[in-house]
Coordinates of C-alpha atoms and ligand atoms in Angstrom, one line a residue:
M1 CA 0.0 0.0 0.0
T2 CA 1.2 3.5 -0.7
T3 CA 0.7 6.0 2.1
E4 CA -0.5 9.4 1.0
L5 CA 1.4 12.1 2.9
E6 CA -0.1 15.6 3.1
H7 CA 1.3 18.6 4.9
V8 CA -1.1 21.2 6.3
D9 CA -1.0 24.4 8.3
P10 CA -1.9 23.2 11.8
R11 CA -4.0 26.3 12.5
N12 CA -5.7 26.6 9.2
P13 CA -5.6 23.2 7.4
D14 CA -6.4 23.1 3.7
A15 CA -10.0 22.1 3.3
R16 CA -9.3 19.8 0.3
V17 CA -6.9 17.7 2.4
I18 CA -9.4 17.6 5.2
A19 CA -12.1 16.5 2.8
R20 CA -9.9 13.7 1.4
A21 CA -9.0 12.5 4.9
A22 CA -12.7 12.4 5.9
A23 CA -13.7 10.6 2.7
C24 CA -10.9 8.0 3.3
L25 CA -12.2 7.5 6.9
R26 CA -15.8 7.0 5.7
R27 CA -14.5 4.3 3.3
G28 CA -13.0 2.5 6.2
G29 CA -9.5 3.8 5.6
L30 CA -6.8 4.4 8.2
V31 CA -5.7 8.1 8.5
A32 CA -3.1 9.5 10.9
F33 CA -3.5 13.1 12.1
P34 CA -2.1 15.4 14.8
T35 CA -4.0 15.9 18.0
E36 CA -2.8 18.3 20.8
T37 CA -1.3 15.3 22.7
V38 CA 0.3 12.9 20.1
Y39 CA -0.5 11.8 16.5
G40 CA -3.6 9.6 16.4
L41 CA -4.3 6.8 13.9
G42 CA -8.0 7.3 13.1
V43 CA -10.6 4.9 11.8
D44 CA -14.4 5.0 11.7
A45 CA -15.3 3.7 15.2
L46 CA -18.5 2.1 14.0
D47 CA -16.9 0.1 11.2
R48 CA -15.8 -3.2 12.8
D49 CA -13.7 -4.3 9.8
A50 CA -11.8 -1.0 9.7
V51 CA -11.2 -1.2 13.5
R52 CA -9.7 -4.7 13.0
R53 CA -7.4 -3.5 10.3
L54 CA -6.3 -0.7 12.6
F55 CA -5.2 -3.2 15.2
E56 CA -3.3 -5.2 12.5
A57 CA -1.6 -2.1 11.1
K58 CA -0.3 -1.1 14.6
G59 CA 0.5 -4.7 15.7
R60 CA -1.7 -3.8 18.7
P61 CA -3.1 -6.7 20.8
S62 CA -6.9 -6.8 20.4
N63 CA -7.5 -6.6 24.2
D64 CA -6.2 -3.0 24.3
P65 CA -9.2 -0.8 24.0
L66 CA -9.3 2.4 21.8
I67 CA -10.3 6.0 22.7
V68 CA -13.1 7.3 20.6
H69 CA -12.8 10.9 19.4
V70 CA -15.9 13.0 18.9
S71 CA -16.7 16.7 18.2
S72 CA -18.8 17.4 21.2
I73 CA -20.4 16.1 24.4
E74 CA -23.7 15.7 22.4
E75 CA -22.0 13.3 20.0
A76 CA -20.5 11.4 23.0
G77 CA -24.1 10.9 24.2
A78 CA -25.0 8.3 21.6
L79 CA -22.0 6.1 22.6
V80 CA -22.8 5.8 26.3
I81 CA -25.8 4.7 28.4
A82 CA -26.0 8.1 30.0
V83 CA -23.9 11.2 30.5
P84 CA -23.7 11.8 34.3
A85 CA -23.6 15.3 35.6
I86 CA -20.0 14.9 36.6
A87 CA -19.1 14.1 33.0
R88 CA -21.0 17.1 31.8
A89 CA -19.2 19.4 34.2
L90 CA -15.8 18.0 33.2
A91 CA -16.6 18.3 29.5
A92 CA -17.6 21.9 30.0
R93 CA -14.3 22.7 31.7
F94 CA -11.8 20.5 29.8
W95 CA -13.2 19.7 26.4
P96 CA -11.9 20.2 23.8
G97 CA -8.7 19.1 25.4
P98 CA -6.4 16.2 26.7
L99 CA -8.9 14.5 29.0
T100 CA -10.5 11.1 28.2
L101 CA -13.6 9.9 30.1
V102 CA -14.4 6.3 30.6
L103 CA -18.2 5.7 30.8
P104 CA -20.6 2.7 30.4
R105 CA -21.0 2.2 26.7
S106 CA -24.1 2.0 24.6
S107 CA -24.8 -0.9 22.2
L108 CA -23.7 1.3 19.3
V109 CA -20.1 0.9 20.1
P110 CA -18.6 -2.3 18.6
D111 CA -16.8 -4.8 20.8
E112 CA -13.7 -4.4 18.7
V113 CA -13.3 -0.8 19.9
T114 CA -13.7 -1.5 23.6
A115 CA -11.9 -4.9 23.6
G116 CA -15.2 -6.4 24.9
L117 CA -15.4 -4.1 27.9
E118 CA -18.7 -2.7 29.0
T119 CA -17.2 0.8 29.1
V120 CA -15.9 3.2 26.3
A121 CA -13.2 5.8 26.5
I122 CA -14.2 9.1 24.8
R123 CA -12.6 12.5 24.3
V124 CA -13.0 15.7 22.3
P125 CA -9.6 16.8 21.0
S126 CA -8.7 20.5 20.6
H127 CA -6.2 20.4 17.7
P128 CA -7.7 22.2 14.7
V129 CA -6.7 19.4 12.3
A130 CA -8.2 16.7 14.4
R131 CA -11.4 18.7 14.9
A132 CA -11.7 19.4 11.2
I133 CA -11.2 15.8 10.2
I134 CA -13.7 14.4 12.8
A135 CA -16.3 17.0 11.9
A136 CA -15.9 16.4 8.2
A137 CA -16.1 12.6 8.6
G138 CA -19.3 13.0 10.6
R139 CA -18.6 9.8 12.6
P140 CA -17.0 9.0 15.9
I141 CA -13.3 8.3 15.2
A142 CA -11.4 5.7 17.2
A143 CA -7.8 6.8 17.3
P144 CA -5.0 5.2 19.3
S145 CA -1.5 6.7 19.0
A146 CA -0.2 6.4 15.5
N147 CA 2.9 4.2 16.3
L148 CA 3.7 0.5 16.1
F149 CA 2.7 -1.2 19.3
S150 CA 5.1 -0.7 22.2
R151 CA 7.1 2.0 20.3
P152 CA 7.2 5.6 21.7
S153 CA 4.1 7.5 20.7
P154 CA 4.6 9.8 17.6
T155 CA 4.8 13.6 18.1
Q156 CA 5.8 14.4 14.6
G157 CA 4.5 13.3 11.1
A158 CA 7.9 11.8 10.4
H159 CA 7.5 9.4 13.4
V160 CA 4.3 8.2 12.0
L161 CA 5.8 7.6 8.5
D162 CA 8.7 5.7 10.1
D163 CA 6.4 3.3 11.9
L164 CA 3.4 3.1 9.6
G165 CA 4.5 4.1 6.1
G166 CA 3.1 1.5 3.7
R167 CA 0.6 0.2 6.3
I168 CA -2.0 2.9 6.4
E169 CA -3.9 5.0 3.7
M170 CA -2.9 8.6 4.7
I171 CA -0.9 10.8 7.0
V172 CA -1.9 14.4 7.6
D173 CA 1.2 16.1 8.8
G174 CA 0.5 19.2 10.8
G175 CA 3.9 19.7 12.4
P176 CA 5.0 18.7 16.0
T177 CA 2.2 18.2 18.6
E178 CA 2.0 20.5 21.5
V179 CA 1.5 18.5 24.7
G180 CA 3.6 15.5 23.8
V181 CA 2.2 12.9 26.2
E182 CA -1.1 11.1 25.8
S183 CA -4.4 12.3 27.3
T184 CA -5.3 11.9 31.0
V185 CA -7.7 8.9 31.2
L186 CA -10.3 9.3 34.0
D187 CA -12.6 6.3 34.7
L188 CA -16.0 7.6 35.7
S189 CA -17.7 4.2 35.4
R190 CA -17.1 3.3 39.0
N191 CA -18.3 4.8 42.3
N192 CA -14.9 6.2 43.1
P193 CA -13.4 7.8 39.9
I194 CA -9.7 7.1 39.3
V195 CA -7.1 8.3 36.9
L196 CA -6.0 5.3 34.9
R197 CA -3.3 7.3 33.0
P198 CA -1.8 10.6 34.1
G199 CA -1.6 13.4 31.5
A200 CA -1.7 17.2 31.0
V201 CA -5.0 17.4 33.0
T202 CA -3.7 16.7 36.4
L203 CA -5.2 15.5 39.7
E204 CA -5.1 19.0 41.1
M205 CA -7.1 20.3 38.1
L206 CA -9.7 17.5 38.4
R207 CA -10.2 17.7 42.2
P208 CA -12.6 20.6 42.2
Y209 CA -15.0 18.5 40.0
V210 CA -14.1 15.0 41.4
P211 CA -13.2 15.6 45.0
G212 CA -12.0 12.1 45.9
V213 CA -10.1 11.5 42.6
R214 CA -6.8 9.6 42.9
Y215 CA -4.3 7.7 40.7
R216 CA -4.9 4.1 40.1
T217 CA -2.7 1.9 42.4
G218 CA -3.1 -1.8 41.6
P219 CA -4.7 -3.3 38.5
T220 CA -8.4 -2.3 38.0
D221 CA -11.2 -5.0 38.0
D222 CA -11.3 -4.9 34.2
E223 CA -7.6 -5.6 34.1
V224 CA -7.8 -8.5 36.5
A225 CA -10.6 -9.9 34.3
Q226 CA -8.7 -9.2 31.1
T227 CA -5.3 -7.6 31.0
S228 CA -5.1 -4.2 29.3
P229 CA -1.7 -3.8 27.6
G230 CA -2.1 0.0 27.5
M231 CA -1.4 -0.2 31.2
L232 CA 1.4 -2.7 30.8
S233 CA 4.5 -1.7 32.7
K234 CA 6.8 -1.9 29.7
H235 CA 5.4 0.3 27.0
Y236 CA 6.4 3.4 25.0
A237 CA 9.9 1.9 24.9
P238 CA 12.9 2.8 22.8
R239 CA 15.0 0.0 21.3
A240 CA 18.0 0.5 23.6
P241 CA 17.5 -0.3 27.3
L242 CA 16.8 2.8 29.3
T243 CA 18.1 3.3 32.8
L244 CA 16.1 5.7 34.8
F245 CA 17.6 7.5 37.9
S246 CA 15.0 8.4 40.5
G247 CA 15.4 10.4 43.8
D248 CA 16.9 13.6 45.0
P249 CA 17.4 15.8 41.9
L250 CA 21.1 16.8 42.5
A251 CA 22.1 13.3 43.6
V252 CA 20.3 11.9 40.6
R253 CA 22.2 14.0 38.2
E254 CA 25.5 13.1 39.8
A255 CA 24.7 9.4 39.7
M256 CA 23.7 9.6 36.0
V257 CA 26.9 11.6 35.1
T258 CA 29.0 9.0 36.9
M259 CA 27.3 6.1 35.1
A260 CA 27.6 7.9 31.7
H261 CA 31.3 8.4 32.2
A262 CA 31.8 4.7 33.3
L263 CA 29.8 3.3 30.3
A264 CA 31.5 5.6 27.8
A265 CA 34.9 4.6 29.2
A266 CA 34.0 1.0 28.7
G267 CA 33.3 1.6 25.0
Q268 CA 29.5 1.8 25.1
R269 CA 27.7 4.2 22.9
V270 CA 25.7 6.1 25.6
G271 CA 22.6 8.2 24.9
V272 CA 21.4 10.7 27.5
M273 CA 18.0 12.4 27.7
A274 CA 19.4 15.7 29.1
T275 CA 18.2 19.1 30.2
A276 CA 20.7 21.9 29.4
A277 CA 22.0 21.7 33.0
D278 CA 22.5 17.9 32.7
A279 CA 24.4 18.5 29.5
R280 CA 26.8 21.0 31.2
A281 CA 27.3 18.5 34.1
L282 CA 28.3 15.8 31.5
G283 CA 31.1 18.0 30.1
E284 CA 33.0 16.9 27.1
I285 CA 32.7 13.1 27.3
G286 CA 31.5 11.4 24.1
V287 CA 27.9 10.7 24.7
V288 CA 24.9 11.3 22.4
L289 CA 22.7 14.0 23.9
A290 CA 18.9 14.3 23.2
L291 CA 18.0 17.7 24.7
V292 CA 14.6 17.7 26.5
S293 CA 14.6 21.3 27.7
G294 CA 16.4 24.5 28.1
D295 CA 16.9 26.2 31.5
A296 CA 13.5 27.7 32.1
G297 CA 11.5 27.7 35.4
A298 CA 10.3 24.4 36.8
E299 CA 6.8 24.2 35.4
E300 CA 7.9 25.6 32.0
T301 CA 10.6 23.0 32.0
M302 CA 8.0 20.2 32.5
V303 CA 6.0 21.5 29.6
A304 CA 9.1 21.5 27.5
V305 CA 10.2 18.0 28.6
A306 CA 6.8 16.5 27.9
S307 CA 6.7 18.0 24.4
R308 CA 10.2 16.6 23.6
L309 CA 10.1 13.3 25.5
Y310 CA 9.1 10.9 22.7
A311 CA 11.1 12.7 20.0
A312 CA 14.2 12.5 22.2
L313 CA 13.7 8.7 22.7
R314 CA 13.3 8.2 18.9
E315 CA 16.4 10.4 18.2
L316 CA 18.5 8.2 20.5
D317 CA 17.2 5.1 18.7
T318 CA 18.1 6.6 15.3
A319 CA 21.6 7.4 16.7
R320 CA 21.9 3.6 17.5
V321 CA 23.0 4.1 21.0
D322 CA 23.6 0.9 23.2
V323 CA 22.1 2.3 26.3
I324 CA 19.9 5.3 27.3
L325 CA 20.2 7.2 30.6
A326 CA 17.5 9.6 31.9
C327 CA 16.6 11.3 35.2
E328 CA 13.1 11.3 36.6
P329 CA 11.5 14.8 37.1
A330 CA 11.7 15.9 40.7
G331 CA 8.0 16.8 41.3
A332 CA 5.0 14.5 40.7
D333 CA 2.8 17.5 40.4
G334 CA 1.5 18.9 37.2
L335 CA 3.0 17.3 34.1
G336 CA 5.8 15.8 36.2
G337 CA 3.5 12.9 37.1
A338 CA 2.8 12.1 33.5
I339 CA 6.4 12.4 32.5
R340 CA 7.4 10.1 35.3
D341 CA 4.8 7.5 34.4
R342 CA 6.0 7.4 30.7
L343 CA 9.6 7.2 31.7
R344 CA 8.9 4.3 34.1
R345 CA 7.1 2.4 31.4
A346 CA 10.0 3.0 29.0
A347 CA 12.6 2.0 31.5
A348 CA 14.4 -1.3 31.6
H349 CA 15.9 -0.5 35.0
V350 CA 15.2 2.1 37.7
V351 CA 18.1 3.2 39.9
R352 CA 17.0 4.8 43.2
V353 CA 19.4 7.4 44.4
G354 CA 19.7 9.2 47.8
Ligands
AMP401 P1 -3.8 5.0 23.2 O1 -4.9 5.4 22.4 O2 -2.8 4.2 22.4 O3 -3.2 6.2 23.8 O4 -4.3 4.0 24.3 C1 -5.6 4.2 24.9 C2 -5.6 4.0 26.3 O5 -6.9 4.2 26.9 C3 -5.1 2.6 26.7 O6 -4.2 2.7 27.7 C4 -6.4 2.0 27.2 O7 -6.1 1.0 28.2 C5 -7.2 3.1 27.7 N1 -8.6 2.8 27.5 C6 -9.3 2.8 26.4 N2 -10.6 2.4 26.6 C7 -10.7 2.1 27.9 C8 -11.8 1.6 28.7 N3 -13.0 1.3 28.2 N4 -11.5 1.4 30.0 C9 -10.3 1.7 30.5 N5 -9.2 2.1 29.8 C10 -9.5 2.3 28.5
MG402 MG1 -0.6 4.2 22.4

């Protein structure tokens, strides 16, 4: 299959490209497009055959459910048994945006989308290209991240082409995505709502609407009944083993620099996910650096790290490093929690320092 690649202005996408993407989706085609989080691989959520082809193209196990993307809370209504007041309030505050809500599904949603679960995950994305394509398609669009299963999620059109070129009908390239980590997944189908996956919408932001909300701890009931690989501990991983340093920020950097020196001296090709300050501490030794941020203030830095995280992992893979070293962000607040979660899933080893 030849994959059609189209570049568009992310703020004002060419209407002809959007119309072609929408027509392709309506025919059961697979179309990758940017969202504000990462690139999604879209398919008509109500077309079972197309959904099966999507799982095949990604190499994704069929027991990992998909998020359905819609244009509005009204459109979400048809996919669920009911829209509870709490979902309405959350949608009013956070949609369009990087928050996914899990609710009891209606019979309209095929089993293939939900991996047989009685719930469905739904969100309204804010990226103008995603919004335009979903509106033009006039259907709910199931869209997991547009990467091969277990690879880091794509945050640039080129990442999608690398993973899925020749396997899908079309890629709409709207430049790098803004947030860089996948949406927050909030399960509202239970009595006590929990965040299944941390993202840019943080616990602190959710608390005014969902007072008792917390992160998931152990596996959920659904996962006990049927494992959900999206939550698998090893996920989003680069090819080279990643060693993650966790603990007191200064001690962590020192430990990482020491290990980088030792491995480089032993002849290993070392890749480091580094802030500008890490890069200075590493000095002139021969390591491959993937910069994740400049030297801005703490929260600004987390925003920068999140947006660069997956691109940095892919750059180090392309540079064919033998090992990757990275430091965990100090705070678990804000985006720090989401970055930590993705780094832990990508890591082969975690070294606790201090
Ligand atoms: P991806 O689209 O690749 O970012 O992955 C979607 C994520 O949403 C996966 O981690 C799934 O486990 C999660 N998800 C999708 N549907 C449901 C559901 N019905 N219940 C719980 N988690 C879900
Ligand atoms: Mg994914």
